[in-house]
Short mmCIF file of C-alpha atoms in Angstrom, two decimals:
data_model
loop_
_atom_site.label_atom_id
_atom_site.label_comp_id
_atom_site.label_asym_id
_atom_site.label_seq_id
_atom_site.Cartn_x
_atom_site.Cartn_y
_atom_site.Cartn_z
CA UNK A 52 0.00 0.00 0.00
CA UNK A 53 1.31 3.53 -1.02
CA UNK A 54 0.87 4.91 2.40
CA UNK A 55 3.91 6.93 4.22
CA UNK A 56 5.04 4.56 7.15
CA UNK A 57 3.89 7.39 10.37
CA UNK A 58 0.55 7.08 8.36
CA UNK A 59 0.48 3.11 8.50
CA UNK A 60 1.76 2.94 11.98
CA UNK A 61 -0.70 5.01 13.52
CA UNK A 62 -3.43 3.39 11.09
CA UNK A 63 -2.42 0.15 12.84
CA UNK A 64 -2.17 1.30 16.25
CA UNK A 65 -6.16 2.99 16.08
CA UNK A 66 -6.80 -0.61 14.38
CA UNK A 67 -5.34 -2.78 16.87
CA UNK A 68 -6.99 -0.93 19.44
CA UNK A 69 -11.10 -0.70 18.40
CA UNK A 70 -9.78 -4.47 17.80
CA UNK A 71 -9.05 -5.52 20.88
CA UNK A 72 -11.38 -3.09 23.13
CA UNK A 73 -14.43 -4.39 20.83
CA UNK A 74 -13.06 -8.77 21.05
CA UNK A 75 -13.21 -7.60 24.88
CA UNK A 76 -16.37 -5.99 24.74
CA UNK A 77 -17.98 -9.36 22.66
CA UNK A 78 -17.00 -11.61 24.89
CA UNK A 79 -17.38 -9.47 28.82
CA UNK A 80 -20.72 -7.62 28.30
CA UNK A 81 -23.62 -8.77 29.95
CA UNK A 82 -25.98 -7.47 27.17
CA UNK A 83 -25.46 -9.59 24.08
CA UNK A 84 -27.12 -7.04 21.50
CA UNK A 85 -24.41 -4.66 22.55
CA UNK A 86 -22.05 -8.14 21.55
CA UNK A 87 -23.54 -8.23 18.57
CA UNK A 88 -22.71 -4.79 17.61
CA UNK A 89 -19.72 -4.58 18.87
CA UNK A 90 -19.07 -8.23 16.72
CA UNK A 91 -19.84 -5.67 13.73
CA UNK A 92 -16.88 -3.57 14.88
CA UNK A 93 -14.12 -6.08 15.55
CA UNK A 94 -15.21 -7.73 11.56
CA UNK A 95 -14.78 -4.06 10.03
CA UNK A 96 -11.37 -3.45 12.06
CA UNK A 97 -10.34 -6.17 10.77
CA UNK A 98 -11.11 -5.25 6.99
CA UNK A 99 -9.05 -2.00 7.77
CA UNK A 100 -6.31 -4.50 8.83
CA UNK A 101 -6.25 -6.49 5.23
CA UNK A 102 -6.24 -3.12 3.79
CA UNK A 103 -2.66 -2.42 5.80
CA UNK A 104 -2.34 -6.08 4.12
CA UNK A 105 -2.21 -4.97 0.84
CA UNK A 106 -5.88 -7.14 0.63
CA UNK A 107 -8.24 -5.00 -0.90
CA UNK A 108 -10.86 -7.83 -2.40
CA UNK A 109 -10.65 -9.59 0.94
CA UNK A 110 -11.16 -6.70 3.07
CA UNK A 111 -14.15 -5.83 0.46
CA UNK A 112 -15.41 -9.52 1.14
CA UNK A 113 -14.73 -9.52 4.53
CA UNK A 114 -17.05 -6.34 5.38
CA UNK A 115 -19.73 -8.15 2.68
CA UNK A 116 -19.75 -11.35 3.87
CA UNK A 117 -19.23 -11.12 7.63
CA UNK A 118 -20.72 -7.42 8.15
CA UNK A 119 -23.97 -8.53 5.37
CA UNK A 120 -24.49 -11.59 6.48
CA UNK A 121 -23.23 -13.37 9.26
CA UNK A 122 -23.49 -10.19 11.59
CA UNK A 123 -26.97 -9.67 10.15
CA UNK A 124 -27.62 -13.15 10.79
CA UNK A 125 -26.68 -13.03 14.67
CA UNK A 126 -28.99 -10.25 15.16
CA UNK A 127 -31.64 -12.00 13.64
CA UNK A 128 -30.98 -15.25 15.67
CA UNK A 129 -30.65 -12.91 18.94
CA UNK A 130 -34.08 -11.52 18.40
CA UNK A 131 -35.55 -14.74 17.76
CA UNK A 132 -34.04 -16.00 21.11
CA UNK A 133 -35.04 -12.92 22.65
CA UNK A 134 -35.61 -13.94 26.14
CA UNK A 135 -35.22 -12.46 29.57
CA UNK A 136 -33.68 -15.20 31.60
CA UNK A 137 -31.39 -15.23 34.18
CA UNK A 138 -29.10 -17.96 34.85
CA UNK A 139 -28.90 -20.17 37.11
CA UNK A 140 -25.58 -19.67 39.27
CA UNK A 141 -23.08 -21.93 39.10
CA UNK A 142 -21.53 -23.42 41.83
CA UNK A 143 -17.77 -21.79 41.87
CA UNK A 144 -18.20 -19.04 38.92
CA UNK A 145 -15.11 -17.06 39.98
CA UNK A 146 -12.22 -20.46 40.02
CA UNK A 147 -13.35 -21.10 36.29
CA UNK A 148 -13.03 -17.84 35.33
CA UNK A 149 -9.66 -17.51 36.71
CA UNK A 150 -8.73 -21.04 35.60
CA UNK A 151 -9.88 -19.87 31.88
CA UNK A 152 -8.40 -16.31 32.51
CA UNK A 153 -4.89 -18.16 33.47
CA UNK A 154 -5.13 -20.64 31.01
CA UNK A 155 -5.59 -17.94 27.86
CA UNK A 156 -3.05 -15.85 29.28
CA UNK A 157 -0.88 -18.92 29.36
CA UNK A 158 -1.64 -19.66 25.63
CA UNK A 159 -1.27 -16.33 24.70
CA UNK A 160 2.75 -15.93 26.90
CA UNK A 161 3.42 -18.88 24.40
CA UNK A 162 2.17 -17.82 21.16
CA UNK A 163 4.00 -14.18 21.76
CA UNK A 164 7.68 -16.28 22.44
CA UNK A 165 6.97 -18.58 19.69
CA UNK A 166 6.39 -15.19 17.58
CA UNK A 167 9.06 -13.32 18.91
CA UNK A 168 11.94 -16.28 18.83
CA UNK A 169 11.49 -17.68 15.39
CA UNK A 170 13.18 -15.97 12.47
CA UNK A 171 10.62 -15.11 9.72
CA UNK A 172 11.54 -15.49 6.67
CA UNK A 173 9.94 -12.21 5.35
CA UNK A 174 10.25 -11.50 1.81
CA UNK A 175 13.56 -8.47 1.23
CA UNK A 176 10.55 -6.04 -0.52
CA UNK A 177 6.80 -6.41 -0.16
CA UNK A 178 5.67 -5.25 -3.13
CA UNK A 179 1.76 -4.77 -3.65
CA UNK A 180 -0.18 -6.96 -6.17
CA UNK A 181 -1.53 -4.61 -8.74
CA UNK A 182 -4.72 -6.20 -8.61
CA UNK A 183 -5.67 -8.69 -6.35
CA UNK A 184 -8.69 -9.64 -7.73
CA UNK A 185 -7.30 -11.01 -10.99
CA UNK A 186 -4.60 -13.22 -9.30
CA UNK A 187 -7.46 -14.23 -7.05
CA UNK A 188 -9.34 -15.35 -9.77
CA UNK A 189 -6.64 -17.20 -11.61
CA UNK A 190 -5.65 -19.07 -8.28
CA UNK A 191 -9.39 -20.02 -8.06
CA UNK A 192 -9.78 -21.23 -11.20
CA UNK A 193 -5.93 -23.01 -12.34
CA UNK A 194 -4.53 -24.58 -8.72
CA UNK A 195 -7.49 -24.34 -6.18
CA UNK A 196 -10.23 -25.39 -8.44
CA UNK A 197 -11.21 -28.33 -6.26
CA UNK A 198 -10.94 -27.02 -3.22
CA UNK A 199 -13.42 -23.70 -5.17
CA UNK A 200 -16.13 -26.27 -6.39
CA UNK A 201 -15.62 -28.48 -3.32
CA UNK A 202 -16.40 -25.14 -1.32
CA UNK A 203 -19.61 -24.26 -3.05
CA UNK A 204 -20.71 -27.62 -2.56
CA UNK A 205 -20.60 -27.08 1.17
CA UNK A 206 -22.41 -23.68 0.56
CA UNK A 207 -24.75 -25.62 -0.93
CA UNK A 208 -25.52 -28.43 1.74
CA UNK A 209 -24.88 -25.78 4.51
CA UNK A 210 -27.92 -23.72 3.67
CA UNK A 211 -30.13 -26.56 2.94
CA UNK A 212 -29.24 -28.29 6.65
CA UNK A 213 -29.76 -25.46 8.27
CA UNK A 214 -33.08 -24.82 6.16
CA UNK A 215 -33.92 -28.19 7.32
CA UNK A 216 -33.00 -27.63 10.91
CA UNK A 217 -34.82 -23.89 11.84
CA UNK A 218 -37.56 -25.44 9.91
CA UNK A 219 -40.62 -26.02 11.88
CA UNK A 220 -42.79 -28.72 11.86
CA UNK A 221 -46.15 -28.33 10.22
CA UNK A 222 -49.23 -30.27 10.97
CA UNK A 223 -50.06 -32.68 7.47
CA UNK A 224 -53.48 -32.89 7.71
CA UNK A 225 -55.43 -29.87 9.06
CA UNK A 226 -58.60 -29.44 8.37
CA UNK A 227 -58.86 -25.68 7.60
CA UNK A 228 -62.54 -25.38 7.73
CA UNK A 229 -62.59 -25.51 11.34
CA UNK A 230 -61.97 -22.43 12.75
CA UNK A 231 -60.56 -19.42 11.59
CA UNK A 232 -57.60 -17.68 13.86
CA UNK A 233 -54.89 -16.32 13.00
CA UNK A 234 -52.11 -18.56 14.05
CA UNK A 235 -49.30 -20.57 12.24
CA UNK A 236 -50.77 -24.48 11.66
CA UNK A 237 -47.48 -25.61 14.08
CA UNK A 238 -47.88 -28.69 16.11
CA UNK A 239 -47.53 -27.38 20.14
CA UNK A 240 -44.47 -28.90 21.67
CA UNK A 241 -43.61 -29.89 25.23
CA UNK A 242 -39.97 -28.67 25.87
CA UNK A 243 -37.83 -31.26 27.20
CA UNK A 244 -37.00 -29.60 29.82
CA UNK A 245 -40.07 -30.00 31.51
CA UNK A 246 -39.16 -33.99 32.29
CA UNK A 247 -36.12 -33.14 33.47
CA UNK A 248 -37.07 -30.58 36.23
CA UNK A 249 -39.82 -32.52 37.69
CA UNK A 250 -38.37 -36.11 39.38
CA UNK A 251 -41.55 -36.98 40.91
CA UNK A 252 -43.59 -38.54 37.58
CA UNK A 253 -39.70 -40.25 35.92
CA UNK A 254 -40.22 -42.80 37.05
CA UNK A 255 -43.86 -44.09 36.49
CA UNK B 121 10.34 1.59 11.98
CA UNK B 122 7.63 0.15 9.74
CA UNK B 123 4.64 -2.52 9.92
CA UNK B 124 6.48 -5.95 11.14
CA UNK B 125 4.92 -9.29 10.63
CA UNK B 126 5.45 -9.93 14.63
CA UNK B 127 2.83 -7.37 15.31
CA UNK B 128 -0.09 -9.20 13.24
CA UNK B 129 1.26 -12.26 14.70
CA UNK B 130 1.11 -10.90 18.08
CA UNK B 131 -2.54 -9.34 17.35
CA UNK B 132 -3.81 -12.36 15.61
CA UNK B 133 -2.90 -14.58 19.20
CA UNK B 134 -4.59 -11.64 21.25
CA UNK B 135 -7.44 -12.23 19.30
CA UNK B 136 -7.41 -15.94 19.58
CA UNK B 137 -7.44 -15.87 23.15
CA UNK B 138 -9.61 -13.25 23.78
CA UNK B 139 -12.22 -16.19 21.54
CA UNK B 140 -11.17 -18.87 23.69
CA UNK B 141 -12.07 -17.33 26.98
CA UNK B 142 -15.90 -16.63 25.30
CA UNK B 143 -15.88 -19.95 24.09
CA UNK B 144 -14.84 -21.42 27.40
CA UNK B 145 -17.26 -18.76 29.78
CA UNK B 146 -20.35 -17.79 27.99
CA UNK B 147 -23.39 -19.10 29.26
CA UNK B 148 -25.27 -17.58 25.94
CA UNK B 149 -25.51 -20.11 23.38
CA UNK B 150 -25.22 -17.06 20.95
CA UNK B 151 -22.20 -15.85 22.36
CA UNK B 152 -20.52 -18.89 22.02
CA UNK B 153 -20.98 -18.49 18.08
CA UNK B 154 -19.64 -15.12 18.25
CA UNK B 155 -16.80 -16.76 20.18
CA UNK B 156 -16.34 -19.17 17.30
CA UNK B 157 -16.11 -16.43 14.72
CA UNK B 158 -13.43 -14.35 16.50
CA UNK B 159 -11.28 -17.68 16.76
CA UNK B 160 -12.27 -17.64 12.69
CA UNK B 161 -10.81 -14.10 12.37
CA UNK B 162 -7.79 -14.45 13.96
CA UNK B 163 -6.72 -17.19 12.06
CA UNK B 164 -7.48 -15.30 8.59
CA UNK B 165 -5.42 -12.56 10.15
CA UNK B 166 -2.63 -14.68 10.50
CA UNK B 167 -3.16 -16.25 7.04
CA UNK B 168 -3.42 -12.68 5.70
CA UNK B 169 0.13 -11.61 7.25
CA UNK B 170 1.78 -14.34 6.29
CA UNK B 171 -0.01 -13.89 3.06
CA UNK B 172 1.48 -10.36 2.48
CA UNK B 173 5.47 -11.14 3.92
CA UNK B 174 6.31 -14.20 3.18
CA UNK B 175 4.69 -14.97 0.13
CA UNK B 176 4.39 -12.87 -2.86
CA UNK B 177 1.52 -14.69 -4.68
CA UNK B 178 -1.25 -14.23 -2.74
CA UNK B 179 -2.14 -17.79 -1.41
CA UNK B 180 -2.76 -16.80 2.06
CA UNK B 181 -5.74 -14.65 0.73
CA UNK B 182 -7.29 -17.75 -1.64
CA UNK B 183 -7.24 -19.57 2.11
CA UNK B 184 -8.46 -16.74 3.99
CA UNK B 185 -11.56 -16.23 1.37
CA UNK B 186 -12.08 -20.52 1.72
CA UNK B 187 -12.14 -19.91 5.81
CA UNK B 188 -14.56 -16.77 5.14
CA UNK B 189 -16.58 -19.30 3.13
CA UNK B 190 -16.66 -21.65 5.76
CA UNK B 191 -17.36 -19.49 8.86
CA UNK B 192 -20.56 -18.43 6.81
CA UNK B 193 -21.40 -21.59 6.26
CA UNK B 194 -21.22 -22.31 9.92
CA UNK B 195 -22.42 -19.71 11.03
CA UNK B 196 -25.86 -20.21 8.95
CA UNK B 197 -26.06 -24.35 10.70
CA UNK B 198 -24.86 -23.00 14.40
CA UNK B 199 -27.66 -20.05 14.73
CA UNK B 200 -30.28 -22.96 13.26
CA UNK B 201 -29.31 -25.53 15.65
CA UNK B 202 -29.39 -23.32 18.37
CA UNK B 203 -33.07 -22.17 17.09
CA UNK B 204 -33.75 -25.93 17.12
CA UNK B 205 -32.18 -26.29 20.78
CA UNK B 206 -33.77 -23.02 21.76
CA UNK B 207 -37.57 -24.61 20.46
CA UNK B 208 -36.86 -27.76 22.70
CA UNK B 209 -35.44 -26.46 26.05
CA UNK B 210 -37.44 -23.59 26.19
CA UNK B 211 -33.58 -21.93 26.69
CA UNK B 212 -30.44 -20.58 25.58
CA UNK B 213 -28.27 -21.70 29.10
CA UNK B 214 -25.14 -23.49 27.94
CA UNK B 215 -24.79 -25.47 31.35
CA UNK B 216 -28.77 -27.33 30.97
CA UNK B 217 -27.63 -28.51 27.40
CA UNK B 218 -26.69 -31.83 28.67
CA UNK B 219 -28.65 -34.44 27.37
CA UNK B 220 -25.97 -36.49 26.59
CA UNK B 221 -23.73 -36.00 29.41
CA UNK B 222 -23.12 -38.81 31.57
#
């Protein structure tokens, strides 16, 4: 990218930081619709990162794909879970916290070594691809064609499962002349839960 | 002083952990698959940086648009089998999902 370095440098430091502040914010806040958004934020500081990346059709796909969709797609799921419920406590909240805490911190003390003690070989100049796009497209379609096809396959099957699974159940034969409201023809379910929270009738 | 490859390395592992402690702690089944796509974008991030300095034919970004493909994909079957889950149980409480535990 034809940026001056100061430019890049503080480009990356602004990046890194709505990055991490807004990964935080997903995974700490107690409301989840504020999770959501803030999900929004960490996918489109991370399209200004490929940009730094000399990645402009990936950071374009990137804000299409997981800003369009997927984000759009959470929302939709959180509203159709939309429910006020407070958890249950569990029994020592604040030793697996810390053990998780200690245990990413852990992870993360040996990913930063590991990064800082081998010797990269980085290229001698980083030189921009003129247009991504086009190389893209010709490593799509020469040396990654079966991985491509294999891919849209699983696009494929991966909308139709999951068709399959929000689907709900519709009653086959209902007589619609019996009386006329204004609900969806869905057979009424007993959660499972139910069983499980009343001992008394298991075991008759 | 200019961009080093350490420094998306050392952002892409933030990341990653920062995924595995919601992945570990929520309690949300939705949270968990935001979780799941942070872990996702970390490791394009990594395959993006190693993408731009140590390779100068852009394979890393072919591998990071196959792992966008997936997470979508993914994402569409996790949010409909939590629906499913969510139509059953009558919740969203990671900890009473345990049908099969023994």
């Amino acid at each position: 990218m034809n940026l001056a370095e100061g430019v890049q440098i503080v480009s990356f430091g602004i990046l890194v930081a709505t990055t991490i502040a807004a990964a935080l914010g997903v995974v700490l806040l107690e409301n989840i619709v504020y999770s959501a958004f803030l999900l929004g934020g960490v996918f489109i500081s991370m399209a200004g990162l490929y940009l730094l990346l000399n990645a402009d059709f990936v950071a374009a796909a990137q804000i299409l794909v997981y800003v369009g969709a997927v984000n759009v797609l959470i929302i939709f799921a959180i509203m159709l879970v939309n429910k006020n419920e407070t958890f249950k406590p569990m029994k020592n909240p604040w030793f697996r916290k810390g053990a998780t805490a200690l245990v990413c911190v852990g992870l993360f003390a040996l990913l930063g070594t590991m990064v800082q003690s081998t010797s990269w070989a980085v290229l001698d100049t980083i030189e921009p691809i003129p247009s991504t796009a086009l190389r893209l497209g010709q490593h799509f379609f020469s040396d990654f064609l079966l991985p491509f096809e294999l891919v849209s396959v699983l696009l494929l099957i991966a909308m139709v499962g999951a068709i399959i699974l929000a689907r709900r159940e519709f009653i086959p034969d209902l007589d619609a002349e019996q009386e006329f409201v204004f609900t969806l023809p869905e057979r009424p379910r007993e959660p499972v839960g139910a069983i499980s929270d009343s001992p008394d009738d298991s075991d008759s | 002083m200019e961009l080093q490859l350490e420094y998306f390395l050392l952002l892409a592992a933030a990341l990653f952990c920062i995924g595995i402690y919601g992945l570990i702690n929520s309690r949300n089944a939705v949270r968990v698959l935001m979780s799941i796509e942070l872990l996702l974008n970390a490791v394009n991030l990594n395959l993006m940086a190693f993408s731009n300095y140590l390779d100068a034919d852009a394979k890393g970004q072919v591998f990071s648009v196959f792992v966008i493909t997936i997470a979508a994909a993914e994402a569409a079957v996790g949010l409909a089998i939590v629906l499913a889950i969510y139509r059953n149980r009558d919740t969203i409480d990671m900890e009473q999902f345990n049908l099969l535990k023994w």
